Amino acid sequence: MNYTKETSDAIALAFNYAKEEGHMYFTPEHIVYGICFVNSFEELFFEFGGDIDELKEELVGYLEEYATEKVKRDFEQGWQGIEYKLNTVG
């Protein structure tokens, strides 16, 4: 499957956020969070009356509440597999 650079970057940002925060799962909310940093999405969201900063805050709050169960075991091998796939998109 081919992805645009914007899509790959958004997913990578979302994935890195989940990893850095120690989230147990990588969820659709993480992907929406990553998309919030894509300029074309930010502009379109604003044009339709959305507040991108509020959306980001809501997503972070949601993820802090529902995805913060810290990883109890080493997920490094799984993370590396996903990182490899993200890094080979281009």
PDB file of C-alpha atoms in Angstrom:
ATOM      1  CA  MET A   1       0.000   0.000   0.000  1.00  0.00           C
ATOM      2  CA  ASN A   2       1.378   3.421  -0.935  1.00  0.00           C
ATOM      3  CA  TYR A   3       1.069   6.390   1.412  1.00  0.00           C
ATOM      4  CA  THR A   4       1.819  10.028   0.803  1.00  0.00           C
ATOM      5  CA  LYS A   5       4.661  11.621   2.728  1.00  0.00           C
ATOM      6  CA  GLU A   6       2.083  13.652   4.701  1.00  0.00           C
ATOM      7  CA  THR A   7       0.256  10.491   5.699  1.00  0.00           C
ATOM      8  CA  SER A   8       3.442   8.694   6.649  1.00  0.00           C
ATOM      9  CA  ASP A   9       4.644  11.684   8.681  1.00  0.00           C
ATOM     10  CA  ALA A  10       1.303  11.962  10.518  1.00  0.00           C
ATOM     11  CA  ILE A  11       1.311   8.267  11.409  1.00  0.00           C
ATOM     12  CA  ALA A  12       4.967   8.421  12.484  1.00  0.00           C
ATOM     13  CA  LEU A  13       4.262  11.441  14.697  1.00  0.00           C
ATOM     14  CA  ALA A  14       1.265   9.669  16.233  1.00  0.00           C
ATOM     15  CA  PHE A  15       3.222   6.482  16.759  1.00  0.00           C
ATOM     16  CA  ASN A  16       6.149   8.299  18.368  1.00  0.00           C
ATOM     17  CA  TYR A  17       3.752  10.169  20.655  1.00  0.00           C
ATOM     18  CA  ALA A  18       2.178   6.876  21.783  1.00  0.00           C
ATOM     19  CA  LYS A  19       5.600   5.331  22.328  1.00  0.00           C
ATOM     20  CA  GLU A  20       6.995   8.323  24.242  1.00  0.00           C
ATOM     21  CA  GLU A  21       3.933   8.466  26.481  1.00  0.00           C
ATOM     22  CA  GLY A  22       4.181   4.745  27.199  1.00  0.00           C
ATOM     23  CA  HIS A  23       0.727   3.970  25.877  1.00  0.00           C
ATOM     24  CA  MET A  24      -0.245   0.327  25.808  1.00  0.00           C
ATOM     25  CA  TYR A  25      -2.055   0.580  22.473  1.00  0.00           C
ATOM     26  CA  PHE A  26      -1.753   2.553  19.239  1.00  0.00           C
ATOM     27  CA  THR A  27      -5.309   3.754  18.604  1.00  0.00           C
ATOM     28  CA  PRO A  28      -7.253   5.688  15.954  1.00  0.00           C
ATOM     29  CA  GLU A  29      -7.178   8.643  18.350  1.00  0.00           C
ATOM     30  CA  HIS A  30      -3.386   8.644  18.089  1.00  0.00           C
ATOM     31  CA  ILE A  31      -3.685   8.849  14.302  1.00  0.00           C
ATOM     32  CA  VAL A  32      -6.168  11.736  14.518  1.00  0.00           C
ATOM     33  CA  TYR A  33      -3.706  13.453  16.856  1.00  0.00           C
ATOM     34  CA  GLY A  34      -0.939  13.012  14.284  1.00  0.00           C
ATOM     35  CA  ILE A  35      -3.173  14.342  11.496  1.00  0.00           C
ATOM     36  CA  CYS A  36      -3.729  17.502  13.544  1.00  0.00           C
ATOM     37  CA  PHE A  37      -0.153  18.494  12.667  1.00  0.00           C
ATOM     38  CA  VAL A  38      -0.676  18.231   8.890  1.00  0.00           C
ATOM     39  CA  ASN A  39      -0.971  21.762   7.493  1.00  0.00           C
ATOM     40  CA  SER A  40      -3.652  20.930   4.951  1.00  0.00           C
ATOM     41  CA  PHE A  41      -5.808  19.333   7.657  1.00  0.00           C
ATOM     42  CA  GLU A  42      -5.271  22.260  10.018  1.00  0.00           C
ATOM     43  CA  GLU A  43      -6.369  24.709   7.313  1.00  0.00           C
ATOM     44  CA  LEU A  44      -9.436  22.680   6.342  1.00  0.00           C
ATOM     45  CA  PHE A  45     -10.443  22.143   9.961  1.00  0.00           C
ATOM     46  CA  PHE A  46     -10.181  25.905  10.557  1.00  0.00           C
ATOM     47  CA  GLU A  47     -12.218  26.662   7.413  1.00  0.00           C
ATOM     48  CA  PHE A  48     -15.042  24.522   8.789  1.00  0.00           C
ATOM     49  CA  GLY A  49     -14.974  26.384  12.091  1.00  0.00           C
ATOM     50  CA  GLY A  50     -12.842  23.981  14.081  1.00  0.00           C
ATOM     51  CA  ASP A  51     -10.257  24.936  16.663  1.00  0.00           C
ATOM     52  CA  ILE A  52      -7.216  22.726  16.065  1.00  0.00           C
ATOM     53  CA  ASP A  53      -5.647  23.550  19.423  1.00  0.00           C
ATOM     54  CA  GLU A  54      -8.837  22.546  21.215  1.00  0.00           C
ATOM     55  CA  LEU A  55      -8.974  19.300  19.231  1.00  0.00           C
ATOM     56  CA  LYS A  56      -5.364  18.518  20.163  1.00  0.00           C
ATOM     57  CA  GLU A  57      -6.072  19.247  23.844  1.00  0.00           C
ATOM     58  CA  GLU A  58      -9.174  17.048  23.805  1.00  0.00           C
ATOM     59  CA  LEU A  59      -7.255  14.199  22.191  1.00  0.00           C
ATOM     60  CA  VAL A  60      -4.374  14.475  24.661  1.00  0.00           C
ATOM     61  CA  GLY A  61      -6.857  14.487  27.542  1.00  0.00           C
ATOM     62  CA  TYR A  62      -8.633  11.448  26.149  1.00  0.00           C
ATOM     63  CA  LEU A  63      -5.385   9.575  25.581  1.00  0.00           C
ATOM     64  CA  GLU A  64      -4.083  10.477  29.045  1.00  0.00           C
ATOM     65  CA  GLU A  65      -7.251   9.059  30.561  1.00  0.00           C
ATOM     66  CA  TYR A  66      -7.710   5.952  28.438  1.00  0.00           C
ATOM     67  CA  ALA A  67      -4.318   5.010  27.012  1.00  0.00           C
ATOM     68  CA  THR A  68      -1.858   5.730  29.794  1.00  0.00           C
ATOM     69  CA  GLU A  69      -1.618   2.292  31.277  1.00  0.00           C
ATOM     70  CA  LYS A  70       2.134   1.966  31.274  1.00  0.00           C
ATOM     71  CA  VAL A  71       3.684  -0.863  29.351  1.00  0.00           C
ATOM     72  CA  LYS A  72       4.555  -3.681  31.723  1.00  0.00           C
ATOM     73  CA  ARG A  73       6.832  -5.551  29.370  1.00  0.00           C
ATOM     74  CA  ASP A  74       9.324  -4.608  26.725  1.00  0.00           C
ATOM     75  CA  PHE A  75       7.599  -3.714  23.455  1.00  0.00           C
ATOM     76  CA  GLU A  76      10.837  -2.707  21.769  1.00  0.00           C
ATOM     77  CA  GLN A  77      10.702  -5.459  19.155  1.00  0.00           C
ATOM     78  CA  GLY A  78       7.149  -4.502  18.191  1.00  0.00           C
ATOM     79  CA  TRP A  79       8.023  -0.811  18.076  1.00  0.00           C
ATOM     80  CA  GLN A  80      11.009  -1.511  15.839  1.00  0.00           C
ATOM     81  CA  GLY A  81       8.854  -3.476  13.396  1.00  0.00           C
ATOM     82  CA  ILE A  82       6.395  -0.606  13.025  1.00  0.00           C
ATOM     83  CA  GLU A  83       9.193   1.962  12.830  1.00  0.00           C
ATOM     84  CA  TYR A  84      10.778  -0.032  10.023  1.00  0.00           C
ATOM     85  CA  LYS A  85       7.540   0.019   8.032  1.00  0.00           C
ATOM     86  CA  LEU A  86       7.099   3.768   8.605  1.00  0.00           C
ATOM     87  CA  ASN A  87      10.678   4.480   7.598  1.00  0.00           C
ATOM     88  CA  THR A  88      10.399   2.540   4.357  1.00  0.00           C
ATOM     89  CA  VAL A  89       7.419   4.608   3.150  1.00  0.00           C
ATOM     90  CA  GLY A  90       8.482   7.285   0.826  1.00  0.00           C
TER      91      GLY A  90
END
